[in-house]
PDB file of N, CA, C and O in Angstrom:
ATOM      1  N   UNK A   1       0.730  -1.188   0.075  1.00 63.00           N
ATOM      2  CA  UNK A   1      -0.060  -0.152  -0.106  1.00 63.00           C
ATOM      3  C   UNK A   1       0.812   1.356   0.013  1.00 63.00           C
ATOM      4  O   UNK A   1       2.047   1.230   0.582  1.00 63.00           O
ATOM      5  N   UNK A   2       0.690   2.272  -0.636  1.00 88.00           N
ATOM      6  CA  UNK A   2       1.381   3.680  -0.570  1.00 88.00           C
ATOM      7  C   UNK A   2       0.685   4.547   0.469  1.00 88.00           C
ATOM      8  O   UNK A   2      -0.335   4.230   0.745  1.00 88.00           O
ATOM      9  N   UNK A   3       1.395   5.479   0.521  1.00 93.00           N
ATOM     10  CA  UNK A   3       1.336   6.419   1.538  1.00 93.00           C
ATOM     11  C   UNK A   3       1.148   7.911   0.979  1.00 93.00           C
ATOM     12  O   UNK A   3       2.369   8.018  -0.264  1.00 93.00           O
ATOM     13  N   UNK A   4       0.217   8.754   1.112  1.00 95.00           N
ATOM     14  CA  UNK A   4       0.380   9.849   0.504  1.00 95.00           C
ATOM     15  C   UNK A   4      -0.195  11.203   1.537  1.00 95.00           C
ATOM     16  O   UNK A   4      -1.092  10.788   2.549  1.00 95.00           O
ATOM     17  N   UNK A   5       0.406  12.482   1.423  1.00 96.00           N
ATOM     18  CA  UNK A   5       0.122  13.402   2.401  1.00 96.00           C
ATOM     19  C   UNK A   5       0.231  14.744   1.478  1.00 96.00           C
ATOM     20  O   UNK A   5       1.318  14.700   0.774  1.00 96.00           O
ATOM     21  N   UNK A   6      -0.456  15.725   1.976  1.00 95.00           N
ATOM     22  CA  UNK A   6       0.016  17.144   1.434  1.00 95.00           C
ATOM     23  C   UNK A   6       0.883  17.665   2.559  1.00 95.00           C
ATOM     24  O   UNK A   6       0.772  17.896   3.589  1.00 95.00           O
ATOM     25  N   UNK A   7       1.698  18.857   2.011  1.00 96.00           N
ATOM     26  CA  UNK A   7       2.503  19.777   2.644  1.00 96.00           C
ATOM     27  C   UNK A   7       2.407  20.690   2.175  1.00 96.00           C
ATOM     28  O   UNK A   7       2.822  20.916   1.081  1.00 96.00           O
ATOM     29  N   UNK A   8       2.067  21.964   3.035  1.00 93.00           N
ATOM     30  CA  UNK A   8       2.110  23.286   2.396  1.00 93.00           C
ATOM     31  C   UNK A   8       3.430  23.897   3.027  1.00 93.00           C
ATOM     32  O   UNK A   8       3.669  23.851   4.625  1.00 93.00           O
ATOM     33  N   UNK A   9       4.339  24.410   2.657  1.00 93.00           N
ATOM     34  CA  UNK A   9       5.539  25.069   2.942  1.00 93.00           C
ATOM     35  C   UNK A   9       6.122  25.996   1.988  1.00 93.00           C
ATOM     36  O   UNK A   9       6.280  26.015   0.954  1.00 93.00           O
ATOM     37  N   UNK A  10       6.289  27.251   2.460  1.00 89.00           N
ATOM     38  CA  UNK A  10       7.112  28.317   2.136  1.00 89.00           C
ATOM     39  C   UNK A  10       6.097  28.741   0.918  1.00 89.00           C
ATOM     40  O   UNK A  10       6.854  29.128  -0.334  1.00 89.00           O
ATOM     41  N   UNK A  11       4.719  28.729   0.911  1.00 86.00           N
ATOM     42  CA  UNK A  11       4.207  29.094  -0.396  1.00 86.00           C
ATOM     43  C   UNK A  11       3.865  27.978  -1.440  1.00 86.00           C
ATOM     44  O   UNK A  11       3.099  28.255  -2.464  1.00 86.00           O
ATOM     45  N   UNK A  12       4.547  26.725  -1.095  1.00 88.00           N
ATOM     46  CA  UNK A  12       4.340  25.675  -2.088  1.00 88.00           C
ATOM     47  C   UNK A  12       3.294  24.863  -1.522  1.00 88.00           C
ATOM     48  O   UNK A  12       3.104  24.572  -0.329  1.00 88.00           O
ATOM     49  N   UNK A  13       2.460  24.109  -2.306  1.00 90.00           N
ATOM     50  CA  UNK A  13       1.735  22.804  -2.082  1.00 90.00           C
ATOM     51  C   UNK A  13       2.122  21.645  -2.515  1.00 90.00           C
ATOM     52  O   UNK A  13       2.201  21.651  -3.816  1.00 90.00           O
ATOM     53  N   UNK A  14       2.901  20.850  -1.640  1.00 95.00           N
ATOM     54  CA  UNK A  14       3.303  19.782  -2.199  1.00 95.00           C
ATOM     55  C   UNK A  14       2.341  18.494  -1.998  1.00 95.00           C
ATOM     56  O   UNK A  14       1.562  18.360  -0.973  1.00 95.00           O
ATOM     57  N   UNK A  15       2.611  17.454  -2.850  1.00 96.00           N
ATOM     58  CA  UNK A  15       1.990  16.194  -2.625  1.00 96.00           C
ATOM     59  C   UNK A  15       3.198  15.310  -2.488  1.00 96.00           C
ATOM     60  O   UNK A  15       3.642  14.956  -3.167  1.00 96.00           O
ATOM     61  N   UNK A  16       3.349  14.720  -1.180  1.00 97.00           N
ATOM     62  CA  UNK A  16       4.142  13.658  -1.001  1.00 97.00           C
ATOM     63  C   UNK A  16       3.959  12.332  -0.715  1.00 97.00           C
ATOM     64  O   UNK A  16       2.443  11.981  -0.106  1.00 97.00           O
ATOM     65  N   UNK A  17       4.564  11.410  -1.261  1.00 97.00           N
ATOM     66  CA  UNK A  17       4.234  10.326  -1.234  1.00 97.00           C
ATOM     67  C   UNK A  17       5.485   8.843  -1.188  1.00 97.00           C
ATOM     68  O   UNK A  17       6.506   9.379  -1.230  1.00 97.00           O
ATOM     69  N   UNK A  18       4.818   7.862  -0.522  1.00 97.00           N
ATOM     70  CA  UNK A  18       5.719   6.650  -0.467  1.00 97.00           C
ATOM     71  C   UNK A  18       5.331   5.874  -1.509  1.00 97.00           C
ATOM     72  O   UNK A  18       4.084   5.048  -0.906  1.00 97.00           O
ATOM     73  N   UNK A  19       5.824   5.405  -2.579  1.00 96.00           N
ATOM     74  CA  UNK A  19       5.150   4.611  -3.804  1.00 96.00           C
ATOM     75  C   UNK A  19       5.619   3.100  -3.529  1.00 96.00           C
ATOM     76  O   UNK A  19       6.977   3.236  -3.715  1.00 96.00           O
ATOM     77  N   UNK A  20       4.885   2.155  -3.572  1.00 96.00           N
ATOM     78  CA  UNK A  20       5.683   0.935  -3.919  1.00 96.00           C
ATOM     79  C   UNK A  20       6.247   0.736  -5.289  1.00 96.00           C
ATOM     80  O   UNK A  20       5.619   0.885  -6.307  1.00 96.00           O
ATOM     81  N   UNK A  21       7.096   0.216  -5.065  1.00 96.00           N
ATOM     82  CA  UNK A  21       7.821  -0.376  -6.693  1.00 96.00           C
ATOM     83  C   UNK A  21       7.612  -1.757  -6.656  1.00 96.00           C
ATOM     84  O   UNK A  21       7.233  -2.536  -5.803  1.00 96.00           O
ATOM     85  N   UNK A  22       7.987  -2.364  -7.769  1.00 95.00           N
ATOM     86  CA  UNK A  22       7.782  -3.677  -8.140  1.00 95.00           C
ATOM     87  C   UNK A  22       8.767  -4.574  -7.377  1.00 95.00           C
ATOM     88  O   UNK A  22       8.206  -5.681  -7.185  1.00 95.00           O
ATOM     89  N   UNK A  23       9.568  -4.085  -6.847  1.00 95.00           N
ATOM     90  CA  UNK A  23      10.485  -4.841  -5.930  1.00 95.00           C
ATOM     91  C   UNK A  23       9.964  -5.009  -4.583  1.00 95.00           C
ATOM     92  O   UNK A  23      10.255  -5.988  -3.968  1.00 95.00           O
ATOM     93  N   UNK A  24       8.793  -3.983  -4.396  1.00 95.00           N
ATOM     94  CA  UNK A  24       7.904  -4.184  -2.992  1.00 95.00           C
ATOM     95  C   UNK A  24       8.710  -3.379  -2.124  1.00 95.00           C
ATOM     96  O   UNK A  24       8.149  -3.254  -0.933  1.00 95.00           O
ATOM     97  N   UNK A  25       9.770  -2.783  -2.331  1.00 97.00           N
ATOM     98  CA  UNK A  25      10.291  -1.513  -1.567  1.00 97.00           C
ATOM     99  C   UNK A  25       9.515  -0.190  -1.867  1.00 97.00           C
ATOM    100  O   UNK A  25       8.705  -0.234  -2.631  1.00 97.00           O
ATOM    101  N   UNK A  26       9.910   0.720  -0.969  1.00 97.00           N
ATOM    102  CA  UNK A  26       8.835   2.025  -1.469  1.00 97.00           C
ATOM    103  C   UNK A  26      10.142   3.205  -1.819  1.00 97.00           C
ATOM    104  O   UNK A  26      11.033   3.447  -1.386  1.00 97.00           O
ATOM    105  N   UNK A  27       9.674   4.193  -2.570  1.00 97.00           N
ATOM    106  CA  UNK A  27      10.352   5.290  -3.213  1.00 97.00           C
ATOM    107  C   UNK A  27       9.550   6.409  -2.707  1.00 97.00           C
ATOM    108  O   UNK A  27       8.388   6.489  -2.548  1.00 97.00           O
ATOM    109  N   UNK A  28      10.498   7.575  -2.227  1.00 97.00           N
ATOM    110  CA  UNK A  28       9.613   8.767  -1.662  1.00 97.00           C
ATOM    111  C   UNK A  28       9.770   9.656  -3.176  1.00 97.00           C
ATOM    112  O   UNK A  28      10.466   9.809  -3.793  1.00 97.00           O
ATOM    113  N   UNK A  29       8.559  10.341  -3.257  1.00 97.00           N
ATOM    114  CA  UNK A  29       8.300  10.779  -4.598  1.00 97.00           C
ATOM    115  C   UNK A  29       7.618  12.435  -4.008  1.00 97.00           C
ATOM    116  O   UNK A  29       6.734  12.174  -3.057  1.00 97.00           O
ATOM    117  N   UNK A  30       7.890  13.488  -4.613  1.00 97.00           N
ATOM    118  CA  UNK A  30       7.568  14.963  -4.288  1.00 97.00           C
ATOM    119  C   UNK A  30       6.891  15.269  -5.694  1.00 97.00           C
ATOM    120  O   UNK A  30       7.625  15.437  -6.503  1.00 97.00           O
ATOM    121  N   UNK A  31       5.462  15.558  -5.422  1.00 96.00           N
ATOM    122  CA  UNK A  31       4.963  16.506  -6.293  1.00 96.00           C
ATOM    123  C   UNK A  31       4.608  17.745  -5.902  1.00 96.00           C
ATOM    124  O   UNK A  31       4.292  17.913  -4.746  1.00 96.00           O
ATOM    125  N   UNK A  32       4.125  18.747  -6.894  1.00 90.00           N
ATOM    126  CA  UNK A  32       3.962  19.901  -6.257  1.00 90.00           C
ATOM    127  C   UNK A  32       2.442  20.569  -7.426  1.00 90.00           C
ATOM    128  O   UNK A  32       2.747  20.119  -8.406  1.00 90.00           O
ATOM    129  N   UNK A  33       1.875  21.529  -6.889  1.00 85.00           N
ATOM    130  CA  UNK A  33       0.765  22.121  -7.745  1.00 85.00           C
ATOM    131  C   UNK A  33       1.334  23.524  -8.212  1.00 85.00           C
ATOM    132  O   UNK A  33       1.889  24.298  -7.593  1.00 85.00           O
ATOM    133  N   UNK A  34       1.661  23.427  -9.497  1.00 81.00           N
ATOM    134  CA  UNK A  34       2.380  24.523 -10.264  1.00 81.00           C
ATOM    135  C   UNK A  34       0.978  25.481 -10.470  1.00 81.00           C
ATOM    136  O   UNK A  34       0.049  25.158 -11.153  1.00 81.00           O
ATOM    137  N   UNK A  35       1.525  27.025 -10.009  1.00 76.00           N
ATOM    138  CA  UNK A  35       0.894  27.669 -10.569  1.00 76.00           C
ATOM    139  C   UNK A  35       0.808  28.291 -11.795  1.00 76.00           C
ATOM    140  O   UNK A  35       1.836  27.616 -12.616  1.00 76.00           O
ATOM    141  N   UNK A  36      -0.072  28.644 -12.654  1.00 81.00           N
ATOM    142  CA  UNK A  36      -1.396  29.527 -11.838  1.00 81.00           C
ATOM    143  C   UNK A  36      -2.248  28.510 -12.032  1.00 81.00           C
ATOM    144  O   UNK A  36      -3.546  28.570 -11.214  1.00 81.00           O
ATOM    145  N   UNK A  37      -2.704  27.459 -12.568  1.00 85.00           N
ATOM    146  CA  UNK A  37      -3.681  26.232 -12.678  1.00 85.00           C
ATOM    147  C   UNK A  37      -3.732  25.168 -11.944  1.00 85.00           C
ATOM    148  O   UNK A  37      -4.384  24.151 -12.067  1.00 85.00           O
ATOM    149  N   UNK A  38      -2.506  25.169 -11.023  1.00 81.00           N
ATOM    150  CA  UNK A  38      -2.456  24.132 -10.014  1.00 81.00           C
ATOM    151  C   UNK A  38      -2.240  22.495 -10.729  1.00 81.00           C
ATOM    152  O   UNK A  38      -2.850  21.571 -10.316  1.00 81.00           O
ATOM    153  N   UNK A  39      -1.686  22.614 -12.120  1.00 89.00           N
ATOM    154  CA  UNK A  39      -1.192  21.296 -12.708  1.00 89.00           C
ATOM    155  C   UNK A  39      -0.242  20.567 -11.645  1.00 89.00           C
ATOM    156  O   UNK A  39       0.525  21.203 -10.976  1.00 89.00           O
ATOM    157  N   UNK A  40      -0.448  19.080 -11.686  1.00 91.00           N
ATOM    158  CA  UNK A  40       0.343  18.522 -10.816  1.00 91.00           C
ATOM    159  C   UNK A  40       1.772  17.951 -11.404  1.00 91.00           C
ATOM    160  O   UNK A  40       1.787  17.551 -12.696  1.00 91.00           O
ATOM    161  N   UNK A  41       2.722  18.495 -10.835  1.00 92.00           N
ATOM    162  CA  UNK A  41       4.010  18.136 -11.426  1.00 92.00           C
ATOM    163  C   UNK A  41       5.019  17.465 -10.428  1.00 92.00           C
ATOM    164  O   UNK A  41       5.195  17.651  -9.328  1.00 92.00           O
ATOM    165  N   UNK A  42       5.833  16.308 -11.313  1.00 94.00           N
ATOM    166  CA  UNK A  42       6.500  15.750 -10.238  1.00 94.00           C
ATOM    167  C   UNK A  42       7.960  16.355 -10.257  1.00 94.00           C
ATOM    168  O   UNK A  42       8.525  16.987 -10.974  1.00 94.00           O
ATOM    169  N   UNK A  43       8.350  16.434  -8.969  1.00 92.00           N
ATOM    170  CA  UNK A  43       9.690  17.435  -8.634  1.00 92.00           C
ATOM    171  C   UNK A  43      10.761  16.586  -8.037  1.00 92.00           C
ATOM    172  O   UNK A  43      11.797  16.431  -8.827  1.00 92.00           O
ATOM    173  N   UNK A  44      10.602  15.500  -7.347  1.00 92.00           N
ATOM    174  CA  UNK A  44      11.664  14.617  -7.044  1.00 92.00           C
ATOM    175  C   UNK A  44      11.162  12.922  -7.023  1.00 92.00           C
ATOM    176  O   UNK A  44      10.000  12.875  -6.513  1.00 92.00           O
ATOM    177  N   UNK A  45      11.871  12.218  -7.424  1.00 93.00           N
ATOM    178  CA  UNK A  45      11.977  10.755  -7.174  1.00 93.00           C
ATOM    179  C   UNK A  45      13.236  10.442  -6.768  1.00 93.00           C
ATOM    180  O   UNK A  45      14.231  10.130  -7.173  1.00 93.00           O
ATOM    181  N   UNK A  46      12.958  10.119  -5.264  1.00 95.00           N
ATOM    182  CA  UNK A  46      14.510   9.792  -4.716  1.00 95.00           C
ATOM    183  C   UNK A  46      14.931   8.181  -5.086  1.00 95.00           C
ATOM    184  O   UNK A  46      14.073   7.336  -5.148  1.00 95.00           O
ATOM    185  N   UNK A  47      16.173   8.415  -5.239  1.00 94.00           N
ATOM    186  CA  UNK A  47      16.763   6.997  -5.748  1.00 94.00           C
ATOM    187  C   UNK A  47      16.901   6.132  -4.840  1.00 94.00           C
ATOM    188  O   UNK A  47      17.092   4.633  -4.922  1.00 94.00           O
ATOM    189  N   UNK A  48      16.764   6.474  -3.370  1.00 95.00           N
ATOM    190  CA  UNK A  48      16.912   5.407  -2.296  1.00 95.00           C
ATOM    191  C   UNK A  48      15.465   4.948  -2.198  1.00 95.00           C
ATOM    192  O   UNK A  48      14.590   5.182  -2.338  1.00 95.00           O
ATOM    193  N   UNK A  49      15.673   3.480  -1.760  1.00 96.00           N
ATOM    194  CA  UNK A  49      14.623   2.752  -1.364  1.00 96.00           C
ATOM    195  C   UNK A  49      14.497   2.546  -0.087  1.00 96.00           C
ATOM    196  O   UNK A  49      15.249   2.340   0.653  1.00 96.00           O
ATOM    197  N   UNK A  50      13.126   2.272   0.391  1.00 97.00           N
ATOM    198  CA  UNK A  50      12.943   2.311   1.877  1.00 97.00           C
ATOM    199  C   UNK A  50      12.018   0.973   1.780  1.00 97.00           C
ATOM    200  O   UNK A  50      11.249   0.246   1.266  1.00 97.00           O
ATOM    201  N   UNK A  51      11.885   0.298   3.447  1.00 96.00           N
ATOM    202  CA  UNK A  51      11.301  -0.573   3.728  1.00 96.00           C
ATOM    203  C   UNK A  51       9.756  -0.460   3.969  1.00 96.00           C
ATOM    204  O   UNK A  51       8.991  -1.513   3.588  1.00 96.00           O
ATOM    205  N   UNK A  52       9.407   0.863   4.324  1.00 96.00           N
ATOM    206  CA  UNK A  52       7.812   0.871   4.473  1.00 96.00           C
ATOM    207  C   UNK A  52       7.435   2.153   3.747  1.00 96.00           C
ATOM    208  O   UNK A  52       8.008   2.997   3.362  1.00 96.00           O
ATOM    209  N   UNK A  53       6.362   2.205   3.439  1.00 96.00           N
ATOM    210  CA  UNK A  53       5.750   3.143   2.662  1.00 96.00           C
ATOM    211  C   UNK A  53       5.927   4.534   3.484  1.00 96.00           C
ATOM    212  O   UNK A  53       6.051   5.703   3.281  1.00 96.00           O
ATOM    213  N   UNK A  54       5.597   4.384   4.971  1.00 97.00           N
ATOM    214  CA  UNK A  54       5.612   5.653   5.783  1.00 97.00           C
ATOM    215  C   UNK A  54       7.359   6.104   5.941  1.00 97.00           C
ATOM    216  O   UNK A  54       7.215   7.032   5.990  1.00 97.00           O
ATOM    217  N   UNK A  55       8.106   5.291   5.821  1.00 97.00           N
ATOM    218  CA  UNK A  55       9.359   5.999   5.869  1.00 97.00           C
ATOM    219  C   UNK A  55       9.811   6.577   4.595  1.00 97.00           C
ATOM    220  O   UNK A  55      10.258   7.827   4.664  1.00 97.00           O
ATOM    221  N   UNK A  56       9.025   6.087   3.610  1.00 97.00           N
ATOM    222  CA  UNK A  56       9.720   6.859   2.138  1.00 97.00           C
ATOM    223  C   UNK A  56       8.593   8.204   2.135  1.00 97.00           C
ATOM    224  O   UNK A  56       9.081   9.177   1.492  1.00 97.00           O
ATOM    225  N   UNK A  57       7.602   8.102   2.804  1.00 97.00           N
ATOM    226  CA  UNK A  57       6.561   9.379   3.102  1.00 97.00           C
ATOM    227  C   UNK A  57       7.600  10.475   4.011  1.00 97.00           C
ATOM    228  O   UNK A  57       7.495  11.367   3.355  1.00 97.00           O
ATOM    229  N   UNK A  58       7.920  10.125   4.957  1.00 97.00           N
ATOM    230  CA  UNK A  58       8.731  10.965   5.799  1.00 97.00           C
ATOM    231  C   UNK A  58       9.840  11.586   4.889  1.00 97.00           C
ATOM    232  O   UNK A  58      10.119  12.620   4.931  1.00 97.00           O
ATOM    233  N   UNK A  59      10.668  10.767   4.032  1.00 98.00           N
ATOM    234  CA  UNK A  59      11.755  11.242   3.286  1.00 98.00           C
ATOM    235  C   UNK A  59      11.235  12.157   2.357  1.00 98.00           C
ATOM    236  O   UNK A  59      11.670  12.992   1.947  1.00 98.00           O
ATOM    237  N   UNK A  60      10.022  11.726   1.644  1.00 97.00           N
ATOM    238  CA  UNK A  60       9.503  12.467   0.717  1.00 97.00           C
ATOM    239  C   UNK A  60       9.358  14.271   1.362  1.00 97.00           C
ATOM    240  O   UNK A  60       9.640  15.235   0.636  1.00 97.00           O
ATOM    241  N   UNK A  61       8.726  14.058   2.593  1.00 97.00           N
ATOM    242  CA  UNK A  61       8.763  15.417   3.164  1.00 97.00           C
ATOM    243  C   UNK A  61       9.814  16.447   3.586  1.00 97.00           C
ATOM    244  O   UNK A  61       9.931  17.554   3.036  1.00 97.00           O
ATOM    245  N   UNK A  62      10.614  15.509   3.963  1.00 97.00           N
ATOM    246  CA  UNK A  62      12.000  16.103   3.983  1.00 97.00           C
ATOM    247  C   UNK A  62      12.689  16.565   2.578  1.00 97.00           C
ATOM    248  O   UNK A  62      13.003  17.870   2.701  1.00 97.00           O
ATOM    249  N   UNK A  63      12.583  16.014   1.502  1.00 97.00           N
ATOM    250  CA  UNK A  63      13.170  16.576   0.437  1.00 97.00           C
ATOM    251  C   UNK A  63      12.097  17.623  -0.163  1.00 97.00           C
ATOM    252  O   UNK A  63      12.881  18.743  -0.836  1.00 97.00           O
ATOM    253  N   UNK A  64      10.938  17.825  -0.060  1.00 96.00           N
ATOM    254  CA  UNK A  64       9.905  18.996  -0.153  1.00 96.00           C
ATOM    255  C   UNK A  64      10.610  20.041   0.582  1.00 96.00           C
ATOM    256  O   UNK A  64      10.528  21.163  -0.432  1.00 96.00           O
ATOM    257  N   UNK A  65      10.770  19.899   1.947  1.00 95.00           N
ATOM    258  CA  UNK A  65      11.164  21.065   2.375  1.00 95.00           C
ATOM    259  C   UNK A  65      12.493  21.695   2.126  1.00 95.00           C
ATOM    260  O   UNK A  65      12.817  22.893   2.036  1.00 95.00           O
ATOM    261  N   UNK A  66      13.286  20.896   1.985  1.00 94.00           N
ATOM    262  CA  UNK A  66      14.840  21.027   1.476  1.00 94.00           C
ATOM    263  C   UNK A  66      14.589  21.792   0.101  1.00 94.00           C
ATOM    264  O   UNK A  66      15.343  22.854  -0.035  1.00 94.00           O
ATOM    265  N   UNK A  67      13.948  21.357  -0.878  1.00 93.00           N
ATOM    266  CA  UNK A  67      13.915  21.911  -1.939  1.00 93.00           C
ATOM    267  C   UNK A  67      13.314  23.536  -1.949  1.00 93.00           C
ATOM    268  O   UNK A  67      13.915  24.113  -2.556  1.00 93.00           O
ATOM    269  N   UNK A  68      12.192  23.655  -1.001  1.00 91.00           N
ATOM    270  CA  UNK A  68      11.686  24.973  -1.022  1.00 91.00           C
ATOM    271  C   UNK A  68      12.821  25.870  -0.431  1.00 91.00           C
ATOM    272  O   UNK A  68      12.911  26.930  -0.460  1.00 91.00           O
ATOM    273  N   UNK A  69      13.244  25.311   0.766  1.00 92.00           N
ATOM    274  CA  UNK A  69      14.694  26.133   1.371  1.00 92.00           C
ATOM    275  C   UNK A  69      15.288  26.721   0.574  1.00 92.00           C
ATOM    276  O   UNK A  69      16.142  27.569   0.619  1.00 92.00           O
ATOM    277  N   UNK A  70      16.148  25.851  -0.343  1.00 89.00           N
ATOM    278  CA  UNK A  70      17.054  26.256  -1.346  1.00 89.00           C
ATOM    279  C   UNK A  70      16.642  27.282  -2.295  1.00 89.00           C
ATOM    280  O   UNK A  70      17.424  27.766  -2.996  1.00 89.00           O
ATOM    281  N   UNK A  71      15.281  27.589  -2.425  1.00 83.00           N
ATOM    282  CA  UNK A  71      14.822  28.681  -3.473  1.00 83.00           C
ATOM    283  C   UNK A  71      14.142  29.891  -2.592  1.00 83.00           C
ATOM    284  O   UNK A  71      13.841  30.657  -3.476  1.00 83.00           O
ATOM    285  N   UNK A  72      14.747  30.141  -1.640  1.00 67.00           N
ATOM    286  CA  UNK A  72      14.342  31.464  -0.888  1.00 67.00           C
ATOM    287  C   UNK A  72      13.212  31.435  -0.326  1.00 67.00           C
ATOM    288  O   UNK A  72      12.209  30.554  -0.032  1.00 67.00           O
ATOM    289  N   UNK A  73      12.613  32.913   0.110  1.00 54.00           N
ATOM    290  CA  UNK A  73      11.334  33.142   0.994  1.00 54.00           C
ATOM    291  C   UNK A  73      10.362  32.583   0.423  1.00 54.00           C
ATOM    292  O   UNK A  73       9.307  32.316   1.366  1.00 54.00           O
ATOM    293  N   UNK A  74      10.081  32.672  -0.735  1.00 53.00           N
ATOM    294  CA  UNK A  74       8.736  32.356  -1.191  1.00 53.00           C
ATOM    295  C   UNK A  74       8.729  31.012  -1.911  1.00 53.00           C
ATOM    296  O   UNK A  74       7.658  30.636  -2.201  1.00 53.00           O
ATOM    297  N   UNK A  75       9.685  30.232  -1.731  1.00 47.00           N
ATOM    298  CA  UNK A  75       9.742  29.009  -2.602  1.00 47.00           C
ATOM    299  C   UNK A  75       9.890  29.014  -4.012  1.00 47.00           C
ATOM    300  O   UNK A  75       9.921  27.974  -4.392  1.00 47.00           O
ATOM    301  N   UNK A  76      10.166  30.260  -4.458  1.00 52.00           N
ATOM    302  CA  UNK A  76      10.177  30.399  -5.861  1.00 52.00           C
ATOM    303  C   UNK A  76      11.298  31.407  -6.294  1.00 52.00           C
ATOM    304  O   UNK A  76      11.707  31.784  -7.231  1.00 52.00           O
ATOM    305  N   UNK A  77      12.461  31.338  -5.258  1.00 49.00           N
ATOM    306  CA  UNK A  77      13.788  31.915  -5.575  1.00 49.00           C
ATOM    307  C   UNK A  77      13.783  33.426  -5.283  1.00 49.00           C
ATOM    308  O   UNK A  77      14.768  34.338  -5.183  1.00 49.00           O
ATOM    309  N   UNK A  78      12.375  33.872  -4.782  1.00 49.00           N
ATOM    310  CA  UNK A  78      12.319  35.426  -4.154  1.00 49.00           C
ATOM    311  C   UNK A  78      12.562  35.569  -2.757  1.00 49.00           C
ATOM    312  O   UNK A  78      11.654  34.848  -1.973  1.00 49.00           O
ATOM    313  N   UNK A  79      13.218  36.500  -2.387  1.00 45.00           N
ATOM    314  CA  UNK A  79      13.424  36.393  -0.679  1.00 45.00           C
ATOM    315  C   UNK A  79      12.234  37.466  -0.296  1.00 45.00           C
ATOM    316  O   UNK A  79      11.607  38.246  -0.845  1.00 45.00           O
TER     317      UNK A  79
END
């Protein structure tokens, strides 16, 4: 079973998930709602594999926050 959660951080709306791979392990995946029409776009597919969906989901949240932090005050590179 996959795990999914939304995360709002620094002006971005992320869709974070731990998605089951054919091998049975899980991958952290980060998607976001791209303005202005909120299209869903894939941002990060973590190459690391996890033993549970919850572990992958927590990693996805970390990756989303790191990505936004690296882009400045509003998440888009503007302070």
